[in-house]
Tab-separated table of C-alpha atoms in Angstrom:
chain	number	residue	atom	x	y	z
A	1255	MET	CA	76.313	97.420	85.765
A	1256	ASN	CA	76.609	93.746	86.680
A	1257	ARG	CA	78.200	92.012	83.744
A	1258	SER	CA	80.520	89.107	83.328
A	1259	ASN	CA	83.257	88.828	80.772
A	1260	THR	CA	84.136	85.601	78.993
A	1261	HIS	CA	86.802	85.814	76.341
A	1262	LEU	CA	90.224	84.770	75.167
A	1263	MET	CA	92.788	87.112	76.671
A	1264	GLU	CA	95.413	88.219	74.184
A	1265	PRO	CA	98.960	87.231	75.162
A	1266	GLU	CA	100.008	90.878	75.525
A	1267	ASP	CA	97.126	91.686	77.896
A	1268	GLU	CA	98.948	92.339	81.173
A	1269	ARG	CA	96.243	93.986	83.279
A	1270	GLN	CA	95.635	92.736	86.793
A	1271	TYR	CA	92.301	94.413	87.468
A	1272	MET	CA	88.746	93.465	86.586
A	1273	LEU	CA	86.710	95.355	84.011
A	1274	ASN	CA	83.477	93.818	85.260
A	1275	ASP	CA	81.591	93.671	88.527
A	1276	ASN	CA	81.144	89.921	88.965
A	1277	PHE	CA	83.744	87.752	87.244
A	1278	GLU	CA	85.997	87.338	84.250
A	1279	ILE	CA	87.212	84.117	82.691
A	1280	MET	CA	90.042	83.961	80.180
A	1281	GLU	CA	92.225	81.518	78.322
A	1282	LYS	CA	95.942	82.267	78.274
A	1283	TYR	CA	98.702	80.315	76.615
A	1284	GLY	CA	102.438	80.145	76.110
A	1285	VAL	CA	104.990	82.236	77.978
A	1286	PRO	CA	103.335	84.501	80.583
A	1287	THR	CA	103.561	88.233	79.914
A	1288	GLY	CA	101.338	89.593	82.677
A	1289	ALA	CA	101.535	89.244	86.475
A	1290	MET	CA	105.322	88.893	86.392
A	1291	GLN	CA	105.626	91.430	89.214
A	1292	ILE	CA	104.391	90.485	92.665
A	1293	HIS	CA	100.960	91.987	93.283
A	1294	PHE	CA	97.629	91.488	95.024
A	1295	HIS	CA	93.987	92.338	94.409
A	1296	ASN	CA	90.661	92.359	96.233
A	1297	PHE	CA	89.055	89.573	94.195
A	1298	TYR	CA	89.682	85.832	94.074
A	1299	GLU	CA	91.833	84.236	91.380
A	1300	LEU	CA	91.653	80.640	90.147
A	1301	LEU	CA	94.071	79.071	87.695
A	1302	TYR	CA	93.465	75.771	85.878
A	1303	ILE	CA	96.320	74.244	83.887
A	1304	ALA	CA	94.768	72.737	80.752
A	1305	ALA	CA	98.126	71.784	79.192
A	1306	GLY	CA	101.832	72.019	79.912
A	1307	GLU	CA	103.386	73.359	83.111
A	1308	PHE	CA	103.287	76.581	85.086
A	1309	ALA	CA	104.673	78.054	88.327
A	1310	CYS	CA	103.357	80.689	90.707
A	1311	LEU	CA	104.777	82.291	93.845
A	1312	ILE	CA	102.219	82.971	96.602
A	1313	ASP	CA	103.633	84.782	99.624
A	1314	ASN	CA	106.951	82.915	100.090
A	1315	THR	CA	106.114	79.598	98.415
A	1316	THR	CA	106.341	78.614	94.748
A	1317	TYR	CA	103.835	76.041	93.441
A	1318	TYR	CA	104.863	73.979	90.425
A	1319	LEU	CA	101.719	73.225	88.440
A	1320	LYS	CA	101.178	70.589	85.774
A	1321	LYS	CA	98.323	69.644	83.474
A	1322	GLY	CA	95.126	69.195	85.451
A	1323	ASP	CA	96.194	71.224	88.498
A	1324	PHE	CA	94.150	73.986	90.123
A	1325	LEU	CA	95.573	76.963	92.019
A	1326	LEU	CA	93.294	79.087	94.241
A	1327	ILE	CA	94.557	82.529	95.301
A	1328	ASP	CA	92.761	84.278	98.143
A	1329	ARG	CA	92.071	88.006	98.160
A	1330	ASN	CA	94.967	90.224	99.235
A	1331	HIS	CA	97.653	87.569	98.941
A	1332	MET	CA	100.961	88.533	97.349
A	1333	HIS	CA	101.604	86.470	94.225
A	1334	HIS	CA	103.115	86.452	90.769
A	1335	TYR	CA	103.853	83.986	87.982
A	1336	GLN	CA	107.379	82.609	87.747
A	1337	TYR	CA	108.486	81.791	84.238
A	1338	VAL	CA	110.776	78.778	83.785
A	1339	GLU	CA	112.552	78.729	80.422
A	1340	ASN	CA	111.842	75.711	78.181
A	1341	LYS	CA	109.046	74.556	80.501
A	1342	HIS	CA	106.186	77.031	80.088
A	1343	GLU	CA	106.187	77.637	76.325
A	1344	ASP	CA	103.459	75.016	75.769
A	1345	SER	CA	101.380	76.092	78.749
A	1346	LYS	CA	97.648	76.551	78.290
A	1347	ARG	CA	95.602	77.757	81.232
A	1348	VAL	CA	92.186	79.069	82.187
A	1349	LEU	CA	92.153	82.067	84.490
A	1350	LEU	CA	89.056	82.939	86.511
A	1351	TRP	CA	88.652	86.135	88.506
A	1352	VAL	CA	85.603	86.410	90.755
A	1353	THR	CA	84.491	88.820	93.476
A	1354	LYS	CA	83.504	87.942	97.014
A	1355	GLU	CA	80.219	89.762	96.483
A	1356	PHE	CA	79.289	87.623	93.482
A	1357	LEU	CA	80.145	84.349	95.247
A	1358	ASN	CA	77.984	85.495	98.160
A	1359	GLU	CA	75.168	86.029	95.683
A	1360	LEU	CA	75.583	82.518	94.276
A	1361	SER	CA	75.864	80.876	97.704
A	1362	GLY	CA	72.776	79.308	99.252
A	1363	ALA	CA	71.671	79.163	102.881
A	1364	GLY	CA	74.419	77.662	105.002
A	1365	VAL	CA	76.791	77.479	102.023
A	1366	ASP	CA	79.876	79.628	101.462
A	1367	LEU	CA	81.161	79.127	97.930
A	1368	SER	CA	84.240	81.233	98.670
A	1369	ALA	CA	85.417	78.864	101.437
A	1370	CYS	CA	87.702	76.983	99.040
A	1371	PHE	CA	89.975	80.037	98.823
A	1372	SER	CA	90.743	80.048	102.556
A	1373	MET	CA	91.268	76.358	103.319
A	1374	GLU	CA	94.171	75.428	105.586
A	1375	GLY	CA	97.199	74.020	103.813
A	1376	ALA	CA	98.417	74.440	100.252
A	1377	PRO	CA	96.133	76.410	97.862
A	1378	ALA	CA	97.085	74.104	94.976
A	1379	TYR	CA	95.227	70.883	94.131
A	1380	HIS	CA	95.470	67.877	91.864
A	1381	PHE	CA	92.181	65.987	91.641
A	1382	PRO	CA	91.521	62.504	90.236
A	1383	ALA	CA	90.804	62.551	86.511
A	1384	HIS	CA	87.014	62.143	86.753
A	1385	HIS	CA	86.752	65.101	89.159
A	1386	GLU	CA	89.101	67.227	87.065
A	1387	ASP	CA	87.110	66.505	83.901
A	1388	LYS	CA	83.886	67.643	85.506
A	1389	LEU	CA	85.389	70.873	86.837
A	1390	ALA	CA	87.120	71.596	83.525
A	1391	ASP	CA	83.871	71.025	81.640
A	1392	TYR	CA	82.096	73.626	83.779
A	1393	LEU	CA	84.887	76.133	83.165
A	1394	PHE	CA	84.960	75.628	79.401
A	1395	GLN	CA	81.168	75.846	79.205
A	1396	ILE	CA	81.493	79.336	80.670
A	1397	LEU	CA	84.600	80.276	78.687
A	1398	PHE	CA	83.101	79.384	75.316
A	1399	GLY	CA	79.502	80.338	76.125
A	1400	VAL	CA	77.491	81.940	73.362
A	1401	SER	CA	76.787	85.660	73.738
A	1402	THR	CA	74.681	87.981	71.616
A	1403	LYS	CA	76.014	90.478	69.141
A	1404	ASP	CA	75.240	93.324	71.522
A	1405	GLY	CA	76.715	91.628	74.573
A	1406	ILE	CA	75.678	88.978	77.055
A	1407	ASP	CA	71.906	88.456	77.173
A	1408	ALA	CA	69.806	87.517	80.213
A	1409	GLU	CA	69.632	83.832	79.295
A	1410	GLN	CA	73.402	83.595	78.872
A	1411	MET	CA	73.976	85.321	82.210
A	1412	LEU	CA	71.671	82.775	83.864
A	1413	ILE	CA	73.585	79.914	82.227
A	1414	GLU	CA	76.899	81.365	83.419
A	1415	LYS	CA	75.588	81.714	86.973
A	1416	SER	CA	74.367	78.132	86.894
A	1417	TYR	CA	77.706	76.732	85.725
A	1418	LEU	CA	79.626	78.881	88.216
A	1419	THR	CA	77.403	77.661	91.044
A	1420	LEU	CA	77.958	74.052	89.957
A	1421	PHE	CA	81.688	74.631	89.597
A	1422	PHE	CA	82.236	76.224	92.996
A	1423	GLY	CA	79.848	73.883	94.770
A	1424	TYR	CA	81.733	70.880	93.413
A	1425	LEU	CA	85.142	72.513	93.951
A	1426	ASN	CA	84.431	73.283	97.611
A	1427	ARG	CA	83.535	69.660	98.347
A	1428	LEU	CA	86.778	68.485	96.736
A	1429	CYS	CA	88.979	71.081	98.420
A	1430	ALA	CA	87.680	69.991	101.814
A	1431	ARG	CA	89.461	66.663	101.253
A	1432	ARG	CA	93.047	67.359	102.300
A	1433	GLY	CA	94.427	64.439	100.295
A	1434	PHE	CA	94.021	66.407	97.053
A	1435	GLN	CA	96.267	69.275	98.179
A	1436	PHE	CA	99.838	69.655	96.919
A	1437	GLN	CA	102.553	67.883	98.847
A	1438	GLU	CA	105.796	69.500	99.971
A	1439	GLU	CA	107.816	68.118	97.062
A	1440	GLU	CA	105.584	70.025	94.631
A	1441	THR	CA	106.517	73.377	96.202
A	1442	THR	CA	109.585	75.418	97.079
A	1443	THR	CA	109.791	77.774	100.038
A	1444	ASN	CA	111.920	80.878	99.509
A	1445	ASP	CA	113.844	81.486	102.742
A	1446	MET	CA	114.676	85.072	101.813
A	1447	MET	CA	111.032	85.935	101.254
A	1448	LYS	CA	110.039	84.172	104.468
A	1449	LEU	CA	112.465	86.274	106.500
A	1450	VAL	CA	111.403	89.491	104.770
A	1451	PHE	CA	107.700	88.744	105.244
A	1452	GLU	CA	108.142	87.988	108.940
A	1453	HIS	CA	110.251	91.097	109.613
A	1454	ILE	CA	107.931	93.466	107.752
A	1455	ASP	CA	104.820	91.975	109.354
A	1456	SER	CA	106.275	92.356	112.847
A	1457	HIS	CA	107.429	95.938	112.187
A	1458	ILE	CA	104.604	97.111	109.939
A	1459	SER	CA	103.952	100.302	111.938
A	1460	ASP	CA	107.653	101.227	112.136
A	1461	PRO	CA	110.204	102.556	109.646
A	1462	ILE	CA	111.728	99.555	107.844
A	1463	ILE	CA	115.430	99.810	107.044
A	1464	ILE	CA	116.651	97.966	103.951
A	1465	ASP	CA	120.079	97.380	105.524
A	1466	GLU	CA	118.359	95.476	108.338
A	1467	LEU	CA	116.526	93.283	105.853
A	1468	ALA	CA	119.792	92.553	104.042
A	1469	ASP	CA	121.465	91.625	107.351
A	1470	LEU	CA	118.649	89.172	108.103
A	1471	THR	CA	119.326	87.320	104.856
A	1472	GLY	CA	123.126	87.296	105.297
A	1473	MET	CA	123.592	89.229	102.039
A	1474	THR	CA	125.190	92.537	101.281
A	1475	LYS	CA	122.720	95.321	100.543
A	1476	TYR	CA	123.497	95.136	96.816
A	1477	GLN	CA	123.108	91.343	96.718
A	1478	PHE	CA	119.845	91.547	98.609
A	1479	LEU	CA	118.334	94.236	96.372
A	1480	ARG	CA	119.310	92.355	93.219
A	1481	SER	CA	118.074	88.991	94.516
A	1482	PHE	CA	114.814	90.490	95.764
A	1483	LYS	CA	114.114	92.122	92.396
A	1484	THR	CA	114.826	88.818	90.619
A	1485	VAL	CA	112.378	86.882	92.812
A	1486	THR	CA	109.559	89.426	93.015
A	1487	GLY	CA	109.947	91.551	89.892
A	1488	MET	CA	109.776	94.714	91.992
A	1489	THR	CA	111.830	96.892	94.339
A	1490	VAL	CA	111.924	96.404	98.098
A	1491	HIS	CA	110.418	99.872	98.577
A	1492	ASP	CA	107.393	99.058	96.407
A	1493	PHE	CA	107.012	95.701	98.142
A	1494	ILE	CA	106.938	97.325	101.583
A	1495	ILE	CA	104.215	99.706	100.416
A	1496	LYS	CA	102.142	96.765	99.181
A	1497	LYS	CA	102.575	94.980	102.517
A	1498	ARG	CA	101.480	98.112	104.377
A	1499	LEU	CA	98.393	98.330	102.179
A	1500	LEU	CA	97.538	94.689	102.869
A	1501	HIS	CA	97.777	95.380	106.584
A	1502	ALA	CA	95.550	98.421	106.118
A	1503	CYS	CA	92.905	96.280	104.412
A	1504	GLU	CA	92.985	93.802	107.276
A	1505	GLU	CA	92.535	96.620	109.799
A	1506	ILE	CA	89.627	98.051	107.819
A	1507	TRP	CA	87.997	94.601	107.716
A	1508	LYS	CA	88.347	94.438	111.503
A	1509	GLY	CA	86.479	97.749	111.830
A	1510	CYS	CA	89.438	99.965	112.708
A	1511	PRO	CA	88.640	103.683	112.123
A	1512	ILE	CA	90.133	104.971	108.875
A	1513	SER	CA	91.768	107.826	110.767
A	1514	ASP	CA	93.836	105.296	112.750
A	1515	VAL	CA	94.631	102.831	109.993
A	1516	TYR	CA	97.403	104.746	108.246
A	1517	LYS	CA	99.347	105.066	111.518
A	1518	SER	CA	99.078	101.375	112.360
A	1519	CYS	CA	100.329	100.364	108.902
A	1520	GLY	CA	103.366	102.647	108.889
A	1521	PHE	CA	102.488	105.486	106.504
A	1522	ALA	CA	103.977	108.873	107.433
A	1523	ASP	CA	100.723	110.750	106.834
A	1524	TYR	CA	97.179	110.235	105.586
A	1525	SER	CA	97.774	111.824	102.165
A	1526	SER	CA	100.510	109.282	101.369
A	1527	PHE	CA	98.274	106.451	102.571
A	1528	PHE	CA	95.313	107.716	100.542
A	1529	ARG	CA	97.363	108.146	97.354
A	1530	ASN	CA	98.883	104.651	97.506
A	1531	PHE	CA	95.602	102.995	98.502
A	1532	LYS	CA	93.709	104.669	95.665
A	1533	LYS	CA	96.383	103.590	93.175
A	1534	ALA	CA	96.295	99.961	94.337
A	1535	TYR	CA	92.534	99.481	94.714
A	1536	ASP	CA	91.041	102.160	92.456
A	1537	MET	CA	88.919	103.323	95.385
A	1538	SER	CA	89.444	105.393	98.507
A	1539	PRO	CA	89.912	103.739	101.932
A	1540	ARG	CA	86.387	104.810	102.919
A	1541	GLU	CA	84.923	103.411	99.704
A	1542	PHE	CA	86.811	100.173	100.396
A	1543	LYS	CA	85.328	100.057	103.894
A	1544	VAL	CA	81.790	100.356	102.484
A	1545	TYR	CA	82.555	97.724	99.837
A	1546	SER	CA	83.984	95.355	102.452
A	1547	GLU	CA	80.933	95.702	104.672
A	1548	GLN	CA	78.730	94.738	101.727
A	1549	THR	CA	80.743	91.590	100.928
A	1550	VAL	CA	81.252	90.102	104.383
C-alpha cells in the first residue's frame, strides 16, 4: 500500500520508523522527547525550524539550528537531537521523512531529487528569506493538506506529490550553492566521537575493546563510558553494533554476498548478524538487498 501520512505528531510520539511506504510529514514542538538516543534509518530525514532553536548531532558534529534553518540527514547516518535547557522549549519544527524509492519516482529524466542529501560539506542550510518562505510554503501545504474522512484520496495524493516535487526540485537547486551551507562557527565537532568513529571504522571486522577506546580519548574507562552515554544516549556496546550494521548496509549496496557480509562487519556468527539487522531495519539482510536494488 503506497500511502503518505501528514499529521501533527504528538509530543510523546518517540518512534523512529515510518508507518507508510512513501513519506511522512509531521509538526513537532517544544522540548524533544523522541530521537534522544543516537540512531539511523534507511530513509531520508529533513528538519525545518519554523520557530525557536534546535540542535542535532550527526556523526561527530553538532549543528545549532535557528528559525528558518534546514537540516538534511542522509540515509544510514548516525544522529540524534541534543536538548539544550532554556533554549529549545519554544522550538517548533517540521519533520519530513521520505524514502529513496519515492524520490526516485518523483524525479524526472536526468534529475535526482535525492541529491541534496549527499552534497559535500555541512548538511545544514540557512537560505535567504524569499527562498525560505517558498520552501516553507510547500511544506505547510503538504502538512495541512485536506484529506477525506476515510483517508487520503487520489486527488490529495496527486497534490502532495506535486508539492513534494516542487519542494525538492527547488531545494536541490539551492543546496548546490555552497554559500548557503552552515559555517564552522554554527557547529561543534566532538573530538571524542571523532576518535571513536575513526577507530571503529578502521577495525570494523575485528573485536573492539572498550579499554582501547578509553585510552584513545585519554579518559579512564569509567569516565569514557559515562561521557559516551551522555553524548549519545546509548551504551558503547550498542553503538558498536549500530556501526557494524551501517558497514553491513554499505557492503550490501556494493553487491557483497550476504554470506560474507557478517564476517566483514565483525559479527561472531550469522545468527547474531541476522537478529540485530532484523531488529534495526525490520527486514532480513536478503530483503534489504532486494529493496536496495530497487531503489538505486
